[in-house]
Coordinates of C-alpha atoms in Angstrom, one line a residue:
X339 CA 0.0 0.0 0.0
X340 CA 2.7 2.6 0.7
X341 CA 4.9 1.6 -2.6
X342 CA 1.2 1.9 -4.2
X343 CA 1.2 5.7 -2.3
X344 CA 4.7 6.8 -3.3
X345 CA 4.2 5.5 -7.0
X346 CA 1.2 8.1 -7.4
X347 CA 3.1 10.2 -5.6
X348 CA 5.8 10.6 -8.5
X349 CA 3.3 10.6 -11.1
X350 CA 1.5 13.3 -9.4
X351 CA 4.5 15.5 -9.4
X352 CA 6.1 14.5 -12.6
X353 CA 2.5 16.1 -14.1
X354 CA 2.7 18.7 -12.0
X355 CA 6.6 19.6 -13.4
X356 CA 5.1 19.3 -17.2
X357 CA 2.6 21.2 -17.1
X358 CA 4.7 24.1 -15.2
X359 CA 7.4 23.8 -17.7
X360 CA 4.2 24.3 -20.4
X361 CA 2.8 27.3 -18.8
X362 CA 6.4 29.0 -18.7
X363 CA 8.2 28.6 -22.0
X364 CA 11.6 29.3 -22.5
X365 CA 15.0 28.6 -24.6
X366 CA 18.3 26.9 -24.1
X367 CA 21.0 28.0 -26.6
X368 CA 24.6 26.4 -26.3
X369 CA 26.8 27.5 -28.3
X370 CA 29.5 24.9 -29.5
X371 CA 32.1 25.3 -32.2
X372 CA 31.3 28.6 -33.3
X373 CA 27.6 27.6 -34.1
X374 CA 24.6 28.7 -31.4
X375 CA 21.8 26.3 -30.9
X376 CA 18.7 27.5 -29.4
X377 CA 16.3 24.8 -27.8
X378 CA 13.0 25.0 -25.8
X379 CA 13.5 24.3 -22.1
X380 CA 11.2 20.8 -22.2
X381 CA 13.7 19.7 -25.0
X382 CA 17.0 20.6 -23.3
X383 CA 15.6 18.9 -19.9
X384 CA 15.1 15.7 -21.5
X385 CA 18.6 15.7 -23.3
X386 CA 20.2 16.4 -20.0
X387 CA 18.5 13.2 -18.8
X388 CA 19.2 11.3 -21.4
X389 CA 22.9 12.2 -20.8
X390 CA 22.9 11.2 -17.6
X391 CA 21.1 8.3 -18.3
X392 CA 23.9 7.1 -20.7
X393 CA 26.8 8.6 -18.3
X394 CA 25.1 5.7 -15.8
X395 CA 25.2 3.4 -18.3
X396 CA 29.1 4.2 -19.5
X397 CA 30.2 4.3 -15.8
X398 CA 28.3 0.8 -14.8
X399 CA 30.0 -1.0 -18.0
X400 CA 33.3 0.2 -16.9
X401 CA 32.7 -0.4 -13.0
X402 CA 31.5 -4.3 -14.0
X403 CA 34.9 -4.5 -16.1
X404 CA 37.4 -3.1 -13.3
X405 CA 35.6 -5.5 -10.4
X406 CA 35.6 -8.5 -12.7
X407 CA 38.9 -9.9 -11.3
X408 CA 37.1 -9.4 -7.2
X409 CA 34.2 -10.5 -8.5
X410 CA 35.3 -14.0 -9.9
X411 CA 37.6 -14.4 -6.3
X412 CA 34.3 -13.7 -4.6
X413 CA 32.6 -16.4 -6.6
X414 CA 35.6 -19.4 -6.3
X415 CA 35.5 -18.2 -2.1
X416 CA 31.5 -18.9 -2.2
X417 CA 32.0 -22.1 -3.9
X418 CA 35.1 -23.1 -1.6
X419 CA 32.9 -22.1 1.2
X420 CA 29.6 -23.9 -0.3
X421 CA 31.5 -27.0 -0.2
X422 CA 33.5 -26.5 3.0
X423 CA 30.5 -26.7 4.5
X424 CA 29.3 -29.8 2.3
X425 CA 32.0 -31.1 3.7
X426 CA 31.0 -30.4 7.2
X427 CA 27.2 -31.5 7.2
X428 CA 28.6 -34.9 6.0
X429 CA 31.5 -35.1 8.4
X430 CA 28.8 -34.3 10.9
X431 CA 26.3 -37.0 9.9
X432 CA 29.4 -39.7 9.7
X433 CA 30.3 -38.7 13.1
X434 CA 26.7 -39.3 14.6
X435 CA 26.9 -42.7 12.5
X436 CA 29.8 -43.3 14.3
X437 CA 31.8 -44.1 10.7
X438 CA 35.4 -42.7 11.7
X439 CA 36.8 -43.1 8.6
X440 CA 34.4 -40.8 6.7
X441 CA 34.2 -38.7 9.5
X442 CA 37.9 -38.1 9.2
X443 CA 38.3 -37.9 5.5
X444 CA 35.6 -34.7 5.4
X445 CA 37.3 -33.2 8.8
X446 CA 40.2 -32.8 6.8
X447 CA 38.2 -31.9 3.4
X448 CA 36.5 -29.1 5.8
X449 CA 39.7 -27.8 7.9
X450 CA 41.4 -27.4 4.2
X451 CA 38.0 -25.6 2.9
X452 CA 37.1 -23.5 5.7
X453 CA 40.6 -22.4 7.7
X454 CA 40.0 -21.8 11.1
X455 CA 36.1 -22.1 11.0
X456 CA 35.1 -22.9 14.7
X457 CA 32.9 -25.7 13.7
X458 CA 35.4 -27.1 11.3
X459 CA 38.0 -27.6 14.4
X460 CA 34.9 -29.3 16.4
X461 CA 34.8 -31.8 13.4
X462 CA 38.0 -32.4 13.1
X463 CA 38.0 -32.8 17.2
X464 CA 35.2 -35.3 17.1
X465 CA 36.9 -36.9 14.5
X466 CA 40.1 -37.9 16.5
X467 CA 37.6 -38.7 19.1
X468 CA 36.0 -41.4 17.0
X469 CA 39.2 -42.6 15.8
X470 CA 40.3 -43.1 19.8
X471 CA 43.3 -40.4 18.6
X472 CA 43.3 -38.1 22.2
X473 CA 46.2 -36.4 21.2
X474 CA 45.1 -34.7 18.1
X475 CA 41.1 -34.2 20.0
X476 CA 42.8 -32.4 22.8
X477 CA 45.7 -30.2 20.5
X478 CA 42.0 -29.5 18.3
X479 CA 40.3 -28.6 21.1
X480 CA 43.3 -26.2 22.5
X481 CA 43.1 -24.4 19.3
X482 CA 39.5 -23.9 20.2
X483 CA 39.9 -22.0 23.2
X484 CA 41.1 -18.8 20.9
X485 CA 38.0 -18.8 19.3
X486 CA 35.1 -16.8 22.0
X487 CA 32.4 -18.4 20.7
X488 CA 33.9 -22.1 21.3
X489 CA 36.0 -21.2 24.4
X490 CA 33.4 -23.3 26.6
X491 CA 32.7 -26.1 24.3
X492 CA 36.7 -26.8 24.0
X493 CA 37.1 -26.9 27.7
X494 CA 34.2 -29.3 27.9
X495 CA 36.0 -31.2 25.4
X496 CA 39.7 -31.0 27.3
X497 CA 37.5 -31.8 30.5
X498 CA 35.9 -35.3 28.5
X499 CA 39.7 -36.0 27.7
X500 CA 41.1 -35.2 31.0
X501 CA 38.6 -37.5 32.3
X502 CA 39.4 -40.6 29.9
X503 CA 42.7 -40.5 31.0
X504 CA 42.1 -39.9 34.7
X505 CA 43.6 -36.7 35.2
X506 CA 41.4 -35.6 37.9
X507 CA 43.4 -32.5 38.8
X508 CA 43.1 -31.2 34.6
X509 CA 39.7 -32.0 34.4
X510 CA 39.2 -29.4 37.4
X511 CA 41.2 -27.1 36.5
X512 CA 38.9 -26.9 33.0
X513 CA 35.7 -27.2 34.9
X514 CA 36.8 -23.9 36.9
X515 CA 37.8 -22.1 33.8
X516 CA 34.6 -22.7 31.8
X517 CA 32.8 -21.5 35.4
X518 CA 34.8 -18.3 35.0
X519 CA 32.9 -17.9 31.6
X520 CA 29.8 -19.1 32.0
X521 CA 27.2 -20.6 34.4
X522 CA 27.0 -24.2 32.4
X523 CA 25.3 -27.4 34.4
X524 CA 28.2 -29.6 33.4
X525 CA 31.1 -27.6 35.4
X526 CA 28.9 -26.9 38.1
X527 CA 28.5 -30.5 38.3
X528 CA 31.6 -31.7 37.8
X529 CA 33.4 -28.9 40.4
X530 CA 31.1 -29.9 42.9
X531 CA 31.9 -33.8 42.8
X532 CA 35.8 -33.0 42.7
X533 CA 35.5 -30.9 45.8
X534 CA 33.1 -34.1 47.0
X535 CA 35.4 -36.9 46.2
X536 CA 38.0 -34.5 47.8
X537 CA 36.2 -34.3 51.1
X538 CA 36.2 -30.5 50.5
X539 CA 32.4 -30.7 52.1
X540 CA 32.5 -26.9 53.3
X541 CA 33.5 -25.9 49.3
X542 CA 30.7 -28.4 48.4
X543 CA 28.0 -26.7 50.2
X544 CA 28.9 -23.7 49.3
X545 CA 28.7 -24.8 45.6
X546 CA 25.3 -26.3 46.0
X547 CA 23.8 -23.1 47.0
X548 CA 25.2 -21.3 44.5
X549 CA 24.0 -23.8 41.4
X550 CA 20.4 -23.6 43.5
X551 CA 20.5 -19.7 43.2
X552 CA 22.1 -19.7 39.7
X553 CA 18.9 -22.3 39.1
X554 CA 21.3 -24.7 37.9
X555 CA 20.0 -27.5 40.5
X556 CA 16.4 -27.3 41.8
X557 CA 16.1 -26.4 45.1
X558 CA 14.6 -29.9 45.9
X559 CA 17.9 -31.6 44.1
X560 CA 20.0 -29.3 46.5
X561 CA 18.4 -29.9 49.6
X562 CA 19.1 -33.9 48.9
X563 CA 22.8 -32.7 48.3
X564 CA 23.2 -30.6 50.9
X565 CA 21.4 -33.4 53.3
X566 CA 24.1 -36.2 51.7
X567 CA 27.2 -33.7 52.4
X568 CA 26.2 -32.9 55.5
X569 CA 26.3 -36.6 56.8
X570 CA 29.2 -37.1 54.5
X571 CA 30.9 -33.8 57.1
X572 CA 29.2 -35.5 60.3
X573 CA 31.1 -39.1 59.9
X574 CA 34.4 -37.3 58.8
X575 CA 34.7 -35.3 62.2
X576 CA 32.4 -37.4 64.8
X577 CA 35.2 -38.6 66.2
X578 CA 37.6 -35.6 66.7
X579 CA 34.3 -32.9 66.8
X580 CA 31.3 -34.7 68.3
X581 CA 29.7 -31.5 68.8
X582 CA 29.9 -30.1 65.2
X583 CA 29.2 -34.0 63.7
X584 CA 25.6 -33.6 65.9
X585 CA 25.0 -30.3 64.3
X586 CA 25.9 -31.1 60.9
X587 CA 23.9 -34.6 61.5
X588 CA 20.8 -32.4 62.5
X589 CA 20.6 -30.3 59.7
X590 CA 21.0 -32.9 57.3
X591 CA 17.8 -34.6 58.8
X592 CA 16.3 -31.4 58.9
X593 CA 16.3 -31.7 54.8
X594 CA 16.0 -35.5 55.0
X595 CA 14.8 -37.3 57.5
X596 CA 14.7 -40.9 56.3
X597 CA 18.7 -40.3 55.1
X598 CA 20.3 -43.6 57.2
X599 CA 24.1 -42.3 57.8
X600 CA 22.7 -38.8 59.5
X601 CA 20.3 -40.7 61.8
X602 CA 23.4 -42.9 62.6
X603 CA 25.7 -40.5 63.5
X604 CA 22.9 -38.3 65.5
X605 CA 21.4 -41.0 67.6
X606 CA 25.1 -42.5 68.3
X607 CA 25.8 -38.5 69.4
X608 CA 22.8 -38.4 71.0
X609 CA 23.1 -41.4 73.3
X610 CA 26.5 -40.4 74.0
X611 CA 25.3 -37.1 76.0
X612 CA 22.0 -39.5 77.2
X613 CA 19.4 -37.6 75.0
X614 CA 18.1 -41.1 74.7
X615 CA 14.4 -39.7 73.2
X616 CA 15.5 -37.7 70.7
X617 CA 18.1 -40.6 69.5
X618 CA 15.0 -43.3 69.5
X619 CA 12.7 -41.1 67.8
X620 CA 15.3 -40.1 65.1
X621 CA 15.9 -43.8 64.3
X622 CA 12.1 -44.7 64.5
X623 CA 11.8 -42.5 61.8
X624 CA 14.0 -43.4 59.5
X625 CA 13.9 -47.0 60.2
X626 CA 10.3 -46.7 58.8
X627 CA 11.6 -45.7 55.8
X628 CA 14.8 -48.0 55.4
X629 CA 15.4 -51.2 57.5
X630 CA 19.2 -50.9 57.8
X631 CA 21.0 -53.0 60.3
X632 CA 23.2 -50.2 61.4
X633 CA 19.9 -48.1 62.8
X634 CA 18.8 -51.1 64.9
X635 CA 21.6 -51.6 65.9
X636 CA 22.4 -48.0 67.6
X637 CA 18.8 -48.1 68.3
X638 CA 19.9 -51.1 70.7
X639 CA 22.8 -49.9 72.5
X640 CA 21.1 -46.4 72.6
X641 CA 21.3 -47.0 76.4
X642 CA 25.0 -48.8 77.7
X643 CA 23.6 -50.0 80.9
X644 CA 20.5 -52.1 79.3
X645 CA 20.5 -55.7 80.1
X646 CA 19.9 -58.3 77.3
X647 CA 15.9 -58.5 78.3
X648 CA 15.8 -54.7 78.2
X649 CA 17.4 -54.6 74.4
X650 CA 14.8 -57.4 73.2
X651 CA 12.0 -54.8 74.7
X652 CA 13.6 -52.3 72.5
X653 CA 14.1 -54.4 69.8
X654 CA 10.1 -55.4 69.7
X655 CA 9.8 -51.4 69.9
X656 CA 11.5 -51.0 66.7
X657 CA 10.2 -53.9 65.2
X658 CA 6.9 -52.0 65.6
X659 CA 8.1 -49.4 63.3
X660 CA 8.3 -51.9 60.3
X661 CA 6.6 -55.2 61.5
X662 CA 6.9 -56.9 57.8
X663 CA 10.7 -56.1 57.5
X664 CA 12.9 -59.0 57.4
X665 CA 15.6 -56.6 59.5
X666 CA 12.6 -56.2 61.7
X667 CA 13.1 -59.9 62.4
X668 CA 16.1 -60.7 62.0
X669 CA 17.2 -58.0 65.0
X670 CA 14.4 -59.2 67.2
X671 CA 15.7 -62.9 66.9
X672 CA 19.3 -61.9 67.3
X673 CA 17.9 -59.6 70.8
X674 CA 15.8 -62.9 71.7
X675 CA 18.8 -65.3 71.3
X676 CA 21.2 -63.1 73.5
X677 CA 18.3 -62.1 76.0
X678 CA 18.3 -66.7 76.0
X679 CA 14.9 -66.9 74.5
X680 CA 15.3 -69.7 72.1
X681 CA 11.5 -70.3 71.9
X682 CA 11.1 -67.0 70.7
X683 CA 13.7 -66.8 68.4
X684 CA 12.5 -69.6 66.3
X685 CA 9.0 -68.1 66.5
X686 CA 10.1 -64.8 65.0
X687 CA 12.5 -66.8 62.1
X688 CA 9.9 -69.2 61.7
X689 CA 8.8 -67.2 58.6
X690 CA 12.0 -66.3 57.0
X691 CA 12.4 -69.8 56.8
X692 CA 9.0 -71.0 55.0
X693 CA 10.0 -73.0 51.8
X694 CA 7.2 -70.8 50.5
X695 CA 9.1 -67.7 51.3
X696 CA 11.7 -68.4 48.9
X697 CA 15.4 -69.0 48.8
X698 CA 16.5 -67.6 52.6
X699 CA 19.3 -64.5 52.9
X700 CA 23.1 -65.3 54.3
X701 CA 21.8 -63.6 57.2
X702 CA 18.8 -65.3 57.9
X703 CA 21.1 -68.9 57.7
X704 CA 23.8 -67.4 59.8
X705 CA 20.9 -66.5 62.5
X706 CA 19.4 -69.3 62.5
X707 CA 22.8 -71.2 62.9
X708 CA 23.1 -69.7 66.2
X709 CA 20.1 -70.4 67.2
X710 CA 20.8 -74.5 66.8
X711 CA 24.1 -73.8 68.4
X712 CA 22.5 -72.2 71.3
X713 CA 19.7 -74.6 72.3
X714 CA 21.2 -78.1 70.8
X715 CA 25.3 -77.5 70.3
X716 CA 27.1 -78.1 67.3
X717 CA 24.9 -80.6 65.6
X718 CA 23.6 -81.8 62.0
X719 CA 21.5 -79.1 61.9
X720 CA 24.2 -76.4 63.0
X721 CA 26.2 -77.5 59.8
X722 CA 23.3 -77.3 57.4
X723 CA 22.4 -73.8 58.5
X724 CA 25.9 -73.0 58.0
X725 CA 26.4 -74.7 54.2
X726 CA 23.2 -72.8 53.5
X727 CA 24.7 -69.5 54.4
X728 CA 28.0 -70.2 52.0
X729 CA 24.9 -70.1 49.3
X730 CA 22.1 -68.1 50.7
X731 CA 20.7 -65.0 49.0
X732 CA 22.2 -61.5 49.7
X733 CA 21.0 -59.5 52.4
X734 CA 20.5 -55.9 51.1
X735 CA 23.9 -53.5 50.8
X736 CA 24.8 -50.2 49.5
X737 CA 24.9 -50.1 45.9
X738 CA 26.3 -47.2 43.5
X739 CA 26.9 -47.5 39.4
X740 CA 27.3 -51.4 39.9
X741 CA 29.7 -51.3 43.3
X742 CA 28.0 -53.1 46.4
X743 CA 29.7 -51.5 49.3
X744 CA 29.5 -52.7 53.1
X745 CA 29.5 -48.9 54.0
X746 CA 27.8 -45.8 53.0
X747 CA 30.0 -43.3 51.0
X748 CA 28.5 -39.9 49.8
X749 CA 30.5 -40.3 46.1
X750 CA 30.3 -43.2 43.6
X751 CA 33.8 -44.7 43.3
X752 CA 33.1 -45.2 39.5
X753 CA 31.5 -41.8 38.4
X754 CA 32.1 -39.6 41.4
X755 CA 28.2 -39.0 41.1
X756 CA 26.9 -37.4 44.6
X757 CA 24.7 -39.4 46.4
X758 CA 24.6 -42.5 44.5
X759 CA 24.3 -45.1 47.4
X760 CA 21.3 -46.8 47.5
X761 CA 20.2 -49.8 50.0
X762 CA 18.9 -52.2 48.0
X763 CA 19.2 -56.1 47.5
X764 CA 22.4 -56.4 45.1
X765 CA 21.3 -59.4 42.0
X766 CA 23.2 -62.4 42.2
X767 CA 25.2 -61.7 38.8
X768 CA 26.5 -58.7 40.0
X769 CA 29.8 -59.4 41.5
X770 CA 31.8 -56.3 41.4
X771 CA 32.1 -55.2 45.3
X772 CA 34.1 -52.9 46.9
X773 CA 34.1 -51.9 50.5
X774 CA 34.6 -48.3 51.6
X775 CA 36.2 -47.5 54.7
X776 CA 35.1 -44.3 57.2
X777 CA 38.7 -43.1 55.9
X778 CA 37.5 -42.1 52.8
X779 CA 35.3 -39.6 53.6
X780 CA 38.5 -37.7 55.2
X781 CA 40.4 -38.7 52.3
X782 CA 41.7 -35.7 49.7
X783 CA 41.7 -37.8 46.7
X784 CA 39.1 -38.4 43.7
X785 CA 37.3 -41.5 43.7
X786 CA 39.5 -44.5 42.2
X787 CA 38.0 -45.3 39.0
X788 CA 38.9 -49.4 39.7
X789 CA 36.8 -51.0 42.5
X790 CA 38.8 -53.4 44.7
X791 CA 36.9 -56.6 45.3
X792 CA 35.2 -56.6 48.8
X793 CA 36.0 -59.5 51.2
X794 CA 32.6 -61.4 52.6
X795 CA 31.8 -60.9 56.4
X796 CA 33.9 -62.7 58.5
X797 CA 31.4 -64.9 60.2
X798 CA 30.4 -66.0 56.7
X799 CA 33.9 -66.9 55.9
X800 CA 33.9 -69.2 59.4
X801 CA 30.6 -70.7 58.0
X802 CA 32.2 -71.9 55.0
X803 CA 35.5 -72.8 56.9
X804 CA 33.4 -75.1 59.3
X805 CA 31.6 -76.5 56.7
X806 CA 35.1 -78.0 54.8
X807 CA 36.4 -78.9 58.0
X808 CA 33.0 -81.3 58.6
X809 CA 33.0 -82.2 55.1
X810 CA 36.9 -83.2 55.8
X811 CA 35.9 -85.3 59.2
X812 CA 32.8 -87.0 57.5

């Protein structure tokens, strides 16, 4: 509509000119070589435009002629540039095909075509990468870092390859760097586990809240990791700090309450100054969440002075919490055998043991062994128990990215991954164990990438010596 406006608009005022120039006459005369020429003012206008019309003409012609050698450079760099980034489409596809040899051939075709093109140079670096060439990935993804716009995407790569070859100490220092630049979930992530795996747990906290108020983590995410370093900080200095493990044990709970190494610590600090309620109610609470053998068991001895009978009154109490658990009955036989209620004990096993129940836990055999070496000696029965145990299910452990641990640990030993422990029943094909020791947590070191193998429990060990040894005398 506008064009349409400005169009009528120049018609309107090229009229306007004619008919001016008709109601006011006049003459041009030029005089050119000794001869005058006289024209009307209409006809000398229109030669002067058709001059300048050719003049245009000329000067165009001879401005196409002089740019003809820039021109055709322009046109071989579009087409050098059209194909560079042929190249690179298909170098990207091969990549995400995972065919390294094509990948490589056009990373080269494209790093020829388009020098020092930024996504050229990540071609060529996820080229070597395909390849399993580090060397060249990580010298590509140096030259990166001069680029701005692919600084932070070449210290993500140089963090990947720091971390393939287990440079813990690189790999942080190019986590920090692409921190300085950017707020990025990945370095945020990865800084915080190597301050973690460090046992750095004031820096890690610190971190946290900052990735919750950068809104890198959700705030219910960073209340778990805050709860997890918190009991992580409680074990490390119970024993040197008591009164600083209790706080940091407390807040923790305050965030979660069900979180099994925190109600450990709190209701062992607890009892230790005789607050004997607030340790029993912070065990009953998260025992009715997770069954673990170390609550009952500080749940037990919450109270030094308590004779056998008064710890199998405590351990019906916090059988009460769970009364369907298998730890619910497992502790309340073990509190029945030592309080010398054999009757009872085999009451409470009694359904552990039903053939209908299934296959029974190492645990359950080893209990029930005791039991027949309590009321009848070391009998038939006795060694039965204890072959059993040698190939009884597995009682529930901590397990992280495939590791089944005897003890809780706030880091994966494999990943590093923050609150990766979970207590669960490990599956019988999985076979990688390793055992983490209280030591660790103090420890200043990132988590070994190679699990050692765990040793079984001692008393299962005697089970399956005694049971040679009677194989041997029968």
């Amino acid at each position: 509509m506008i064009r349409v406006l400005i169009f009528l608009a120049v018609i309107l005022l090229l009229a306007f000119g004619a008919s001016w120039l008709a109601d006011h006459p006049g003459t041009v005369a030029i005089t050119f070589g000794g001869q005058e020429y006289v024209f009307s003012t209409l006809f000398g206008l229109v030669a002067l435009l058709a001059a300048a019309a050719v003049l245009l003409v000329v000067w165009t012609v001879l401005r196409f002629v002089l740019r003809v050698p820039s021109l055709m450079s322009i046109a071989s760099a579009t087409r050098r540039r059209q194909r560079g980034y042929a190249a690179l489409s298909r170098g990207m596809v091969a990549v995400g095909s995972g065919d390294a040899d094509n990948a490589r051939r056009h990373a080269s075709e494209a790093s020829r075509l388009l020098r020092g093109d930024p996504m050229a140079l990540l071609l060529k670096a996820q080229s070597a990468q395909l390849s399993g060439d580090r060397e060249q990935a990580e010298q590509v993804f140096t030259a990166m870092l001069e680029h701005p716009e692919t600084r932070t995407l070449a210290l993500r790569g140089l963090y990947m390859e720091a971390v393939r070859r287990k440079d813990p100490s690189a790999a942080l220092a190019h986590a920090e760097a692409a921190q300085k630049i950017a707020t990025l979930p990945w370095s945020a992530t990865a800084v915080l586990q190597a301050r973690a795996a460090q046992g750095d747990w004031a820096a890690a906290l610190r971190l946290v809240d900052r990735n919750v108020g950068g809104r890198i983590t959700d705030r219910l995410t960073g209340n778990r990791l805050r709860a997890v370093l918190l009991a992580a900080l409680a074990i490390d200095v119970a024993d040197r700090n008591p009164e600083e493990a209790l706080d940091a044990a407390k807040d923790a709970l305050k965030l979660a309450p069900t979180l099994v190494p925190a109600a450990v610590v709190a209701g062992r600090l607890l009892a230790r100054k005789g607050e004997v309620r607030k340790a029993t109610k912070i065990i009953e609470t998260a025992y009715s969440a997770i069954q673990h053998p170390d609550l009952a068991n500080v749940y037990l001895q919450v109270r030094p002075g308590d004779s056998a009978a008064d710890r199998l009154s405590r351990a019906e109490a916090l059988a009460r919490c769970a009364p369907h658990a298998v730890e619910s009955r497992l502790v309340m036989a073990q509190a029945a055998l030592d309080a010398r209620e054999i009757a009872m004990a085999r009451a409470v096993m009694a359904p552990l043991i039903d053939p209908e129940a299934g296959r029974p836990t190492r645990r359950t055999c080893l209990t029930m062994a005791d039991i027949e070496e309590a009321e009848n000696g070391e009998t038939g029965a006795l060694l039965e128990w204890l072959q059993r145990a040698s190939r009884g299910a597995r009682d529930p452990a901590w397990i992280a990215d495939g590791v089944v641990s005897n003890t809780w640990a706030p880091v994966s030993p494999v990943t590093g991954r923050i609150d990766a422990f979970v207590w669960e029943t490990p599956q019988d094909q999985l076979f990688l164990e390793q055992e983490h020791r209280p030591v660790s947590l103090a420890s200043r070191s990132t988590p070994a990438l190679a699990a050692e193998k765990v040793t079984e429990e001692p008393r299962l060990e005697q089970a399956e010596r005694a049971v040679e040894s009677a194989g041997v005398e029968a």
